[in-house]
Amino acid sequence: MGEPPSRYRFILIQAFQLPAGSPYRHRSTEGPKERQLQNHEQVAPFLADVQWDLHPGALTTYGDWQVENREEFACAAAGRLPIVREACRSGKYNGIVLLGGGEPGFHEAREIARPYNIPVTACAHSQMHVAAMLGNRFSVIDMAENHSSYYGNLIVQHRFERRCASIRNLQLPHPRPPHADPHLAEQKQQALRGERSEMLEAALIEAVAAIEEDGAEVITFGCSATFWMQPFLERRLADLGWEVPVLEGYRCAIGLAKLMVDMGLSASALAYPGDRPRRWRRKKLV
Amino acid sequence: MGEPPSRYRFILIQAFQLPAGSPYRHRSTEGPKERQLQNHEQVAPFLADVQWDLHPGALTTYGDWQVENREEFACAAAGRLPIVREACRSGKYNGIVLLGGGEPGFHEAREIARPYNIPVTACAHSQMHVAAMLGNRFSVIDMAENHSSYYGNLIVQHRFERRCASIRNLQLPHPRPPHADPHLAEQKQQALRGERSEMLEAALIEAVAAIEEDGAEVITFGCSATFWMQPFLERRLADLGWEVPVLEGYRCAIGLAKLMVDMGLSASALAYPGDRPRRWRRKKLV
Amino acid sequence: MGEPPSRYRFILIQAFQLPAGSPYRHRSTEGPKERQLQNHEQVAPFLADVQWDLHPGALTTYGDWQVENREEFACAAAGRLPIVREACRSGKYNGIVLLGGGEPGFHEAREIARPYNIPVTACAHSQMHVAAMLGNRFSVIDMAENHSSYYGNLIVQHRFERRCASIRNLQLPHPRPPHADPHLAEQKQQALRGERSEMLEAALIEAVAAIEEDGAEVITFGCSATFWMQPFLERRLADLGWEVPVLEGYRCAIGLAKLMVDMGLSASALAYPGDRPRRWRRKKLV
Amino acid sequence: MGEPPSRYRFILIQAFQLPAGSPYRHRSTEGPKERQLQNHEQVAPFLADVQWDLHPGALTTYGDWQVENREEFACAAAGRLPIVREACRSGKYNGIVLLGGGEPGFHEAREIARPYNIPVTACAHSQMHVAAMLGNRFSVIDMAENHSSYYGNLIVQHRFERRCASIRNLQLPHPRPPHADPHLAEQKQQALRGERSEMLEAALIEAVAAIEEDGAEVITFGCSATFWMQPFLERRLADLGWEVPVLEGYRCAIGLAKLMVDMGLSASALAYPGDRPRRWRRKKLV
Amino acid sequence: MGEPPSRYRFILIQAFQLPAGSPYRHRSTEGPKERQLQNHEQVAPFLADVQWDLHPGALTTYGDWQVENREEFACAAAGRLPIVREACRSGKYNGIVLLGGGEPGFHEAREIARPYNIPVTACAHSQMHVAAMLGNRFSVIDMAENHSSYYGNLIVQHRFERRCASIRNLQLPHPRPPHADPHLAEQKQQALRGERSEMLEAALIEAVAAIEEDGAEVITFGCSATFWMQPFLERRLADLGWEVPVLEGYRCAIGLAKLMVDMGLSASALAYPGDRPRRWRRKKLV
Amino acid sequence: MGEPPSRYRFILIQAFQLPAGSPYRHRSTEGPKERQLQNHEQVAPFLADVQWDLHPGALTTYGDWQVENREEFACAAAGRLPIVREACRSGKYNGIVLLGGGEPGFHEAREIARPYNIPVTACAHSQMHVAAMLGNRFSVIDMAENHSSYYGNLIVQHRFERRCASIRNLQLPHPRPPHADPHLAEQKQQALRGERSEMLEAALIEAVAAIEEDGAEVITFGCSATFWMQPFLERRLADLGWEVPVLEGYRCAIGLAKLMVDMGLSASALAYPGDRPRRWRRKKLV
């Protein structure tokens, strides 16, 4: 490529790919990578000094609609791992950014990439860590009961149970058979056109409740279909007088990946051991 | 079948199935189900009043060796879900018991089976719950650093972090390429022949350390390849004067499945919601 | 007896017995055991395969009204222990089920019965453990401030503080001198007659609040005088669209007792040591 | 009495009283109160400004040996409550100090005394609170496995689980049938005579281990039969270079009772509600 | 002085002193100590048996208004330490009471005073410890967002996170340039005159919310400018039927100082070690 | 300056400055900034793309030796705040990095800088956050009991209590009157010369103990005088077979400052509110 060499050589891997003929397709998998990357106009400044490729993700195996519940996340997780392994083996990248709010395959990807000393970051983990640097508790704005339930598991797994004020659910699920709901991406278009977005209005109500009732000091997002609201919601909250950071996953995950590359870190081999480690522990504390 | 009708109609699903030609195969997938079920001679009394089928599990997709690390567990999880769904749809079962110590696919299987009101139990979750009924803290005897690291995640996820005294790792991993270690199943045969089993001796040392140093009041097992030690270890500890319950996963998982069937319970729809629940919550606490 | 031999030989022990002449008596202590067992019509299926005796409990020593506050529970606890000891010594039983919502004498009874390897189960402990298998948090519907305060101590003691969403108090206390309130058992009769039960309506309101505000994913009951509501409340919640398990103590305690018998377990001797154990620990962790 | 009027009018209530003919009697119940009060020579300065009575405690009901296990504590708890009630009703006292390391009946006594606004203090609760003012973690020196197991429950109940470094058990149990062990009070006499006390030497070893290994920053005692060691152990630790506070129950309980009287406090009516409180809460958090 | 000798020889040290010409001065630094001590009429009975001096505190270095935010507390902390050191060296005192709700310099003062075995108590720490003796959870009534945010840090630092139900903020900040708000001390004068105090009315609303919604069983105060409300608020709550202890800092801090003197305690040298301790630990647990 | 414009314009502020004539001076405050910055040769790559100034810190007020105990940290905190304020006002910087292991004034500096939206990072906070991204638990290698005790408070304050495996103390304190110990900087020179460093050898022993006994999966450092060991210790651990990340404060603090600048973040105004915020909360949760 004609781009100048960068210290950051990242691959961004979509959480999954819907088959070409799916009526539920929510993004293009053709054309330049910029067009395929959700909210690229927001994320672009964060990628300006990054040499990046975009992988469209593995084709879904459970059906042709978007990932939302636990089963679908498990399939997406297994599907993404060969892509991660291939990326590591290719020698082309020094950082892997897993796209998708529910970060399917995150732990497994870190396990695969750790021996290569390639950091892997993902949207839930990164948001939680950045949020914890900024305030005492964070809340999560999410879009469906099944997704929120799954997302709660991530919070527990990442040990942020005490730092999570609440998950606030808008219950605006993805379309799936037999439900012909509108794509959530429509909401963003409405907001961009200056129209009223039901999703944004609901998010504002929930964010204020999270601040006033649940003790949230930082707002984050769950499903990546809600990430577009980050600047809109931050501004709306500021208009109300709430100076509260609002985070979304892509920027956080890219940011942490850069931090890891800068510091030469990926993960502890004691947390993600290889199959036959030179040293092992008789006792592991949880 | 000629069996009398039972109140319990269970399907036991293996965690995975190695291809027929694999040099790492550790159990038969042919012959009567009793022969295919690990430690059947120990488990048989628990199945005496159960009408049960055994599913050999999905073929592994990552290779032809046993599941041990996070990546392998993720593949096994995704592979097992269609079997769970089919079992639910068949109408033949009122309980699903997931075999395998690391319970791949457990949360997802509960999500799938909940709308059928079919309980799903698994070996790690069940051992932890039974252990918590018996004493303040439990320790886990496990067999490899990578497996223990993964298993630690399960403990956190099931919210038993405060009840887990330690994971004690024997570091006797499964054979995998290019390592031609002996099958762990050999250890059991040695013990049955009255010979010295390195695994059992190491487990005894770690169990005593767990009791004396870590505060364990119940001993459990991690990988199902260690389950065979349950009666041996309990007796050896008793010989030393330690009257401590030693649990293993199959009996616990079958026991909890019976309990759930008896009580007509499977899981809360608030913890494992359907895709379009009639009611949903604005606020979820983690 | 003419009953067929059962694998379960249980004694159910009432929490206490009011003197024959008490105006506060809430159940018969005469006639067949079935008549003496509260909500027998609901519990009967759970006892169908059990060979069971019912002990009417020790006579109250503090007065002739029902147990409700801490002092009364302490008296009931001490009163029940000789019955437990006698039941163990008799050799007639392989399980002891302590009736009564506040489980007076539970820890002591386990200590007494453990050397006989006889499991003891009780209503609060059992509900909490079953609830924890089904969802992340449970709430407790209870009937009086003094009882709830005592019950909170049980939750802490059983280490379910983090899993308890709330205790929801209906403040419908037992009659006690000089208060001539109606017996709570009246409420059940009203419901059975298809009339409006103040208790049930209040419980429904609190259960919904527990779900929507407190994060409850399972509903349990505190005082055994509320147990009758289990099927009614579950149905009412379902009618509102909330698919949430509602538990009560008798079924849970019987269920766990069967589980323990099936598995040959009672309690860890490290949690409930004998007076002169063969082995003891220099260090105990809390 | 000829004593000058004091601001503190306390009743000290023994945990229990052994029958006169018991071979296990460990203290006189005759003669002046000073002779009946264990370690009076140590405690006297703390009582110098207190007008105090000593109640010998209720006769044991389970046998004629000392309280040590859970069952025995439950009997002692029930036995002590009428004494507490009578003390409250008498109008003679403005503070109640429950003697005995395991504080049988403490919660119940607070419930009884709260409407009189009479504070009740006890040895475990008081030691834990004073210890928490002095350092991050405390350890408990205790004398038998059964007692330590019971004592662990107190620590959890008082919500000091995170502040307790360990219970260190010397396993020097009380004599009880059929075990004719020497009275533990002998140990104190040996120390006073300048002889070697096995108990004190063992306590020193465990206290050092608690400091060096468990993270203890304050040392406390469990069973009141170990309280005599307080000044001896503190000095021995200081001789080794460890400047660590060593607490015992009597002084702590008397101290907190004075504090409560000074401040006009007893307990919150929300934690120890009356039977028919004017106000009650719909929601109680644990 | 002509006072009789007392067992308690205390120095009370103000948190800071505003310069003489400050328009923000909220108390006199002239005249008898009684006039300089805020709410002396309430505190006097607690000092009746104490021989006490009052130090007016160090002059503020950041400006001439009252301490409210973190920066101002840090300056006050550093300013108070030489006074503490001088008080220790003087040999005149056996207890140091740090006035001021936010207890600037508390940990450092304990470190300084510990080798002299002089206890140091302060208003936040003391209230939390006394509150924890009385009920399960306490709430804090505080007067400004910046102060509450700082105060939250104190609660975490003192490890009462789990015992704190909430901080309830009235948002009635101190005057500071350029804001010419009335002094909060005006509020007390209004209440004393029998007039309506906005602060007291707001505190009542928040205290009731703390009890009914947050689970508070004890009410405490944050900034010392709110301490005057203690008897008023307790009475108003009682009038509503809530029998809940209301604490304030001065009485709690004086009370704990007396307790420490009575017991001969100051702090653990393991928590507040000297610069070259005779013994040190390889391992410290947090 | 001739440097190219950078996206990062940082001021690095020393924790304190010893007076010129102090015999305890451990670094030059003259010459180029590179010479004044401890371990510059290690840190240089992290500053390569940063336009940075170095502030020598405020002169110590408590004496002329290095900061080590709580009192000294409090003085250093107050001393550093005017420098922070001036740096914010100058408009020259978009990030502030507080040097010094114990991060005196960190919370206060964030409060000051937040309205300018300038991030402030510090060595303890940054290490803990980076460590938490890499593994489950971290240990801290520290150099003196008084410092470790203070450092423990930081860990609690930053809410990493559950993630901290241990603080391992080498007890190699700074020289201070009247103790003429060698400067710790000597240790680094020894290591650079290929000689044996007592400090490094002790750190290796403690790091291994932290891994094997305490459950550490990441190693961090406490006092900045130990930071030089980072590459040495990591290599020595790797030589032993332990693949464990070893962090130190400067690189972590610079790294997090870059991350914050990249993301446009500083801190939540709800965690660090201004003095008169537009919006405030009635209820704050801790």
JSON list of C-alpha atoms in Angstrom, two decimals, chain E residues 68-75 77-78 81-82 85 107-108 111-112 144-150 152-159 161 164-171 173-176 179 181 205-206 209 213-214 269-277 279-286, chain F residues 68-75 77-78 81-82 85 107-108 111-112 144-150 152-159 161 164-171 173-176 179 181 205-206 209 213-214 269-277 279-286:
[
{"chain": "E", "resi": 68, "resn": "GLU", "atom": "CA", "xyz": [-14.76, 21.75, 50.70]},
{"chain": "E", "resi": 69, "resn": "ASN", "atom": "CA", "xyz": [-13.04, 20.05, 47.78]},
{"chain": "E", "resi": 70, "resn": "ARG", "atom": "CA", "xyz": [-10.15, 17.58, 47.50]},
{"chain": "E", "resi": 71, "resn": "GLU", "atom": "CA", "xyz": [-7.48, 20.18, 46.91]},
{"chain": "E", "resi": 72, "resn": "GLU", "atom": "CA", "xyz": [-8.56, 22.12, 49.97]},
{"chain": "E", "resi": 73, "resn": "PHE", "atom": "CA", "xyz": [-8.59, 18.98, 52.07]},
{"chain": "E", "resi": 74, "resn": "ALA", "atom": "CA", "xyz": [-5.06, 18.10, 50.96]},
{"chain": "E", "resi": 75, "resn": "CYS", "atom": "CA", "xyz": [-3.83, 21.51, 52.06]},
{"chain": "E", "resi": 77, "resn": "ALA", "atom": "CA", "xyz": [-4.14, 17.77, 55.91]},
{"chain": "E", "resi": 78, "resn": "ALA", "atom": "CA", "xyz": [-0.58, 18.94, 55.43]},
{"chain": "E", "resi": 81, "resn": "LEU", "atom": "CA", "xyz": [0.34, 17.55, 60.84]},
{"chain": "E", "resi": 82, "resn": "PRO", "atom": "CA", "xyz": [2.84, 19.83, 62.59]},
{"chain": "E", "resi": 85, "resn": "ARG", "atom": "CA", "xyz": [3.36, 16.29, 66.08]},
{"chain": "E", "resi": 107, "resn": "HIS", "atom": "CA", "xyz": [-4.13, 8.59, 58.60]},
{"chain": "E", "resi": 108, "resn": "GLU", "atom": "CA", "xyz": [-0.98, 10.69, 58.79]},
{"chain": "E", "resi": 111, "resn": "GLU", "atom": "CA", "xyz": [1.09, 7.41, 61.97]},
{"chain": "E", "resi": 112, "resn": "ILE", "atom": "CA", "xyz": [2.69, 10.30, 63.86]},
{"chain": "E", "resi": 144, "resn": "ALA", "atom": "CA", "xyz": [-22.20, 19.54, 48.47]},
{"chain": "E", "resi": 145, "resn": "GLU", "atom": "CA", "xyz": [-21.29, 17.45, 45.47]},
{"chain": "E", "resi": 146, "resn": "ASN", "atom": "CA", "xyz": [-17.57, 18.14, 45.71]},
{"chain": "E", "resi": 147, "resn": "HIS", "atom": "CA", "xyz": [-17.51, 17.29, 49.41]},
{"chain": "E", "resi": 148, "resn": "SER", "atom": "CA", "xyz": [-19.54, 14.13, 48.91]},
{"chain": "E", "resi": 149, "resn": "SER", "atom": "CA", "xyz": [-17.24, 12.97, 46.19]},
{"chain": "E", "resi": 150, "resn": "TYR", "atom": "CA", "xyz": [-14.27, 13.40, 48.51]},
{"chain": "E", "resi": 152, "resn": "GLY", "atom": "CA", "xyz": [-16.90, 8.75, 49.24]},
{"chain": "E", "resi": 153, "resn": "ASN", "atom": "CA", "xyz": [-13.16, 8.19, 49.09]},
{"chain": "E", "resi": 154, "resn": "LEU", "atom": "CA", "xyz": [-13.01, 8.15, 52.88]},
{"chain": "E", "resi": 155, "resn": "ILE", "atom": "CA", "xyz": [-15.68, 5.49, 53.05]},
{"chain": "E", "resi": 156, "resn": "VAL", "atom": "CA", "xyz": [-13.80, 3.29, 50.63]},
{"chain": "E", "resi": 157, "resn": "GLN", "atom": "CA", "xyz": [-10.54, 3.92, 52.45]},
{"chain": "E", "resi": 158, "resn": "HIS", "atom": "CA", "xyz": [-12.05, 2.96, 55.79]},
{"chain": "E", "resi": 159, "resn": "ARG", "atom": "CA", "xyz": [-13.45, -0.19, 54.16]},
{"chain": "E", "resi": 161, "resn": "GLU", "atom": "CA", "xyz": [-18.12, 0.43, 51.21]},
{"chain": "E", "resi": 164, "resn": "CYS", "atom": "CA", "xyz": [-22.65, 2.49, 53.36]},
{"chain": "E", "resi": 165, "resn": "ALA", "atom": "CA", "xyz": [-26.17, 2.65, 51.97]},
{"chain": "E", "resi": 166, "resn": "SER", "atom": "CA", "xyz": [-25.70, 6.04, 50.29]},
{"chain": "E", "resi": 167, "resn": "ILE", "atom": "CA", "xyz": [-24.44, 9.56, 50.57]},
{"chain": "E", "resi": 168, "resn": "ARG", "atom": "CA", "xyz": [-27.38, 11.92, 50.40]},
{"chain": "E", "resi": 169, "resn": "ASN", "atom": "CA", "xyz": [-26.36, 15.34, 49.19]},
{"chain": "E", "resi": 170, "resn": "LEU", "atom": "CA", "xyz": [-28.33, 18.50, 50.05]},
{"chain": "E", "resi": 171, "resn": "GLN", "atom": "CA", "xyz": [-26.22, 20.68, 47.75]},
{"chain": "E", "resi": 173, "resn": "PRO", "atom": "CA", "xyz": [-22.36, 24.49, 49.59]},
{"chain": "E", "resi": 174, "resn": "HIS", "atom": "CA", "xyz": [-20.21, 26.81, 51.63]},
{"chain": "E", "resi": 175, "resn": "PRO", "atom": "CA", "xyz": [-19.83, 30.33, 50.33]},
{"chain": "E", "resi": 176, "resn": "ARG", "atom": "CA", "xyz": [-16.69, 30.74, 48.26]},
{"chain": "E", "resi": 179, "resn": "HIS", "atom": "CA", "xyz": [-20.43, 33.00, 45.34]},
{"chain": "E", "resi": 181, "resn": "ASP", "atom": "CA", "xyz": [-24.13, 32.35, 49.59]},
{"chain": "E", "resi": 205, "resn": "ILE", "atom": "CA", "xyz": [-36.42, 14.24, 53.12]},
{"chain": "E", "resi": 206, "resn": "GLU", "atom": "CA", "xyz": [-33.09, 12.65, 52.28]},
{"chain": "E", "resi": 209, "resn": "ALA", "atom": "CA", "xyz": [-35.32, 8.32, 51.37]},
{"chain": "E", "resi": 213, "resn": "GLU", "atom": "CA", "xyz": [-35.01, 3.31, 49.43]},
{"chain": "E", "resi": 214, "resn": "ASP", "atom": "CA", "xyz": [-31.33, 2.81, 50.23]},
{"chain": "E", "resi": 269, "resn": "ALA", "atom": "CA", "xyz": [2.09, -0.69, 64.42]},
{"chain": "E", "resi": 270, "resn": "LEU", "atom": "CA", "xyz": [1.52, -3.10, 61.54]},
{"chain": "E", "resi": 271, "resn": "ALA", "atom": "CA", "xyz": [-1.02, -0.71, 60.05]},
{"chain": "E", "resi": 272, "resn": "TYR", "atom": "CA", "xyz": [0.94, 2.42, 60.90]},
{"chain": "E", "resi": 273, "resn": "PRO", "atom": "CA", "xyz": [4.55, 1.26, 61.07]},
{"chain": "E", "resi": 274, "resn": "GLY", "atom": "CA", "xyz": [7.44, 3.40, 62.16]},
{"chain": "E", "resi": 275, "resn": "ASP", "atom": "CA", "xyz": [10.22, 4.26, 59.76]},
{"chain": "E", "resi": 276, "resn": "ARG", "atom": "CA", "xyz": [12.59, 1.54, 60.93]},
{"chain": "E", "resi": 277, "resn": "PRO", "atom": "CA", "xyz": [10.49, -1.08, 62.64]},
{"chain": "E", "resi": 279, "resn": "ARG", "atom": "CA", "xyz": [10.20, -6.38, 62.67]},
{"chain": "E", "resi": 280, "resn": "TRP", "atom": "CA", "xyz": [8.80, -6.12, 59.21]},
{"chain": "E", "resi": 281, "resn": "ARG", "atom": "CA", "xyz": [6.75, -8.35, 56.96]},
{"chain": "E", "resi": 282, "resn": "ARG", "atom": "CA", "xyz": [7.83, -9.80, 53.65]},
{"chain": "E", "resi": 283, "resn": "LYS", "atom": "CA", "xyz": [4.22, -10.03, 52.62]},
{"chain": "E", "resi": 284, "resn": "LYS", "atom": "CA", "xyz": [1.45, -7.50, 53.18]},
{"chain": "E", "resi": 285, "resn": "LEU", "atom": "CA", "xyz": [-2.13, -8.28, 52.26]},
{"chain": "E", "resi": 286, "resn": "VAL", "atom": "CA", "xyz": [-4.42, -5.41, 51.39]},
{"chain": "F", "resi": 68, "resn": "GLU", "atom": "CA", "xyz": [8.56, 7.45, 52.40]},
{"chain": "F", "resi": 69, "resn": "ASN", "atom": "CA", "xyz": [5.85, 7.56, 55.09]},
{"chain": "F", "resi": 70, "resn": "ARG", "atom": "CA", "xyz": [2.29, 8.89, 55.19]},
{"chain": "F", "resi": 71, "resn": "GLU", "atom": "CA", "xyz": [3.19, 12.23, 56.69]},
{"chain": "F", "resi": 72, "resn": "GLU", "atom": "CA", "xyz": [5.81, 12.85, 54.04]},
{"chain": "F", "resi": 73, "resn": "PHE", "atom": "CA", "xyz": [3.38, 11.90, 51.30]},
{"chain": "F", "resi": 74, "resn": "ALA", "atom": "CA", "xyz": [0.78, 14.33, 52.65]},
{"chain": "F", "resi": 75, "resn": "CYS", "atom": "CA", "xyz": [3.32, 17.15, 52.52]},
{"chain": "F", "resi": 77, "resn": "ALA", "atom": "CA", "xyz": [0.72, 16.09, 47.93]},
{"chain": "F", "resi": 78, "resn": "ALA", "atom": "CA", "xyz": [-0.02, 19.59, 49.13]},
{"chain": "F", "resi": 81, "resn": "LEU", "atom": "CA", "xyz": [-0.94, 20.98, 43.72]},
{"chain": "F", "resi": 82, "resn": "PRO", "atom": "CA", "xyz": [0.10, 24.55, 42.89]},
{"chain": "F", "resi": 85, "resn": "ARG", "atom": "CA", "xyz": [-2.76, 24.23, 38.81]},
{"chain": "F", "resi": 107, "resn": "HIS", "atom": "CA", "xyz": [-6.88, 12.65, 43.27]},
{"chain": "F", "resi": 108, "resn": "GLU", "atom": "CA", "xyz": [-6.53, 16.35, 43.97]},
{"chain": "F", "resi": 111, "resn": "GLU", "atom": "CA", "xyz": [-9.94, 17.41, 40.46]},
{"chain": "F", "resi": 112, "resn": "ILE", "atom": "CA", "xyz": [-7.94, 20.49, 39.50]},
{"chain": "F", "resi": 144, "resn": "ALA", "atom": "CA", "xyz": [9.89, -0.49, 53.05]},
{"chain": "F", "resi": 145, "resn": "GLU", "atom": "CA", "xyz": [7.22, -1.29, 55.60]},
{"chain": "F", "resi": 146, "resn": "ASN", "atom": "CA", "xyz": [6.07, 2.30, 56.03]},
{"chain": "F", "resi": 147, "resn": "HIS", "atom": "CA", "xyz": [5.81, 2.82, 52.28]},
{"chain": "F", "resi": 148, "resn": "SER", "atom": "CA", "xyz": [3.98, -0.47, 51.78]},
{"chain": "F", "resi": 149, "resn": "SER", "atom": "CA", "xyz": [1.49, 0.41, 54.45]},
{"chain": "F", "resi": 150, "resn": "TYR", "atom": "CA", "xyz": [0.76, 3.71, 52.72]},
{"chain": "F", "resi": 152, "resn": "GLY", "atom": "CA", "xyz": [-1.93, -0.48, 50.61]},
{"chain": "F", "resi": 153, "resn": "ASN", "atom": "CA", "xyz": [-4.22, 2.49, 51.13]},
{"chain": "F", "resi": 154, "resn": "LEU", "atom": "CA", "xyz": [-3.80, 3.45, 47.49]},
{"chain": "F", "resi": 155, "resn": "ILE", "atom": "CA", "xyz": [-4.81, 0.00, 46.36]},
{"chain": "F", "resi": 156, "resn": "VAL", "atom": "CA", "xyz": [-7.96, 0.11, 48.45]},
{"chain": "F", "resi": 157, "resn": "GLN", "atom": "CA", "xyz": [-8.71, 3.64, 47.28]},
{"chain": "F", "resi": 158, "resn": "HIS", "atom": "CA", "xyz": [-8.38, 2.66, 43.63]},
{"chain": "F", "resi": 159, "resn": "ARG", "atom": "CA", "xyz": [-10.66, -0.32, 44.32]},
{"chain": "F", "resi": 161, "resn": "GLU", "atom": "CA", "xyz": [-8.30, -4.74, 46.68]},
{"chain": "F", "resi": 164, "resn": "CYS", "atom": "CA", "xyz": [-4.06, -7.30, 44.44]},
{"chain": "F", "resi": 165, "resn": "ALA", "atom": "CA", "xyz": [-2.43, -10.59, 45.35]},
{"chain": "F", "resi": 166, "resn": "SER", "atom": "CA", "xyz": [0.06, -9.08, 47.79]},
{"chain": "F", "resi": 167, "resn": "ILE", "atom": "CA", "xyz": [2.56, -6.37, 48.47]},
{"chain": "F", "resi": 168, "resn": "ARG", "atom": "CA", "xyz": [6.00, -7.92, 48.78]},
{"chain": "F", "resi": 169, "resn": "ASN", "atom": "CA", "xyz": [8.31, -5.78, 50.85]},
{"chain": "F", "resi": 170, "resn": "LEU", "atom": "CA", "xyz": [12.10, -5.90, 50.47]},
{"chain": "F", "resi": 171, "resn": "GLN", "atom": "CA", "xyz": [12.68, -3.63, 53.47]},
{"chain": "F", "resi": 173, "resn": "PRO", "atom": "CA", "xyz": [14.42, 1.82, 53.07]},
{"chain": "F", "resi": 174, "resn": "HIS", "atom": "CA", "xyz": [15.67, 5.16, 51.91]},
{"chain": "F", "resi": 175, "resn": "PRO", "atom": "CA", "xyz": [18.38, 6.75, 54.00]},
{"chain": "F", "resi": 176, "resn": "ARG", "atom": "CA", "xyz": [16.97, 9.20, 56.51]},
{"chain": "F", "resi": 179, "resn": "HIS", "atom": "CA", "xyz": [20.31, 6.30, 59.33]},
{"chain": "F", "resi": 181, "resn": "ASP", "atom": "CA", "xyz": [22.08, 3.73, 54.60]},
{"chain": "F", "resi": 205, "resn": "ILE", "atom": "CA", "xyz": [12.67, -14.12, 45.44]},
{"chain": "F", "resi": 206, "resn": "GLU", "atom": "CA", "xyz": [9.59, -12.12, 46.34]},
{"chain": "F", "resi": 209, "resn": "ALA", "atom": "CA", "xyz": [6.76, -16.18, 45.96]},
{"chain": "F", "resi": 213, "resn": "GLU", "atom": "CA", "xyz": [2.00, -18.56, 46.72]},
{"chain": "F", "resi": 214, "resn": "ASP", "atom": "CA", "xyz": [-0.09, -15.41, 46.35]},
{"chain": "F", "resi": 269, "resn": "ALA", "atom": "CA", "xyz": [-17.12, 15.25, 36.41]},
{"chain": "F", "resi": 270, "resn": "LEU", "atom": "CA", "xyz": [-19.32, 13.05, 38.57]},
{"chain": "F", "resi": 271, "resn": "ALA", "atom": "CA", "xyz": [-16.25, 11.55, 40.21]},
{"chain": "F", "resi": 272, "resn": "TYR", "atom": "CA", "xyz": [-14.35, 14.84, 40.35]},
{"chain": "F", "resi": 273, "resn": "PRO", "atom": "CA", "xyz": [-17.06, 17.48, 40.41]},
{"chain": "F", "resi": 274, "resn": "GLY", "atom": "CA", "xyz": [-16.43, 21.18, 40.24]},
{"chain": "F", "resi": 275, "resn": "ASP", "atom": "CA", "xyz": [-17.34, 23.42, 43.11]},
{"chain": "F", "resi": 276, "resn": "ARG", "atom": "CA", "xyz": [-20.67, 24.55, 41.70]},
{"chain": "F", "resi": 277, "resn": "PRO", "atom": "CA", "xyz": [-21.70, 21.95, 39.17]},
{"chain": "F", "resi": 279, "resn": "ARG", "atom": "CA", "xyz": [-26.17, 19.40, 37.91]},
{"chain": "F", "resi": 280, "resn": "TRP", "atom": "CA", "xyz": [-25.76, 17.51, 41.13]},
{"chain": "F", "resi": 281, "resn": "ARG", "atom": "CA", "xyz": [-27.00, 14.24, 42.52]},
{"chain": "F", "resi": 282, "resn": "ARG", "atom": "CA", "xyz": [-29.23, 13.80, 45.53]},
{"chain": "F", "resi": 283, "resn": "LYS", "atom": "CA", "xyz": [-27.85, 10.31, 45.98]},
{"chain": "F", "resi": 284, "resn": "LYS", "atom": "CA", "xyz": [-24.27, 9.17, 45.64]},
{"chain": "F", "resi": 285, "resn": "LEU", "atom": "CA", "xyz": [-23.37, 5.49, 45.84]},
{"chain": "F", "resi": 286, "resn": "VAL", "atom": "CA", "xyz": [-19.90, 4.58, 47.04]}
]
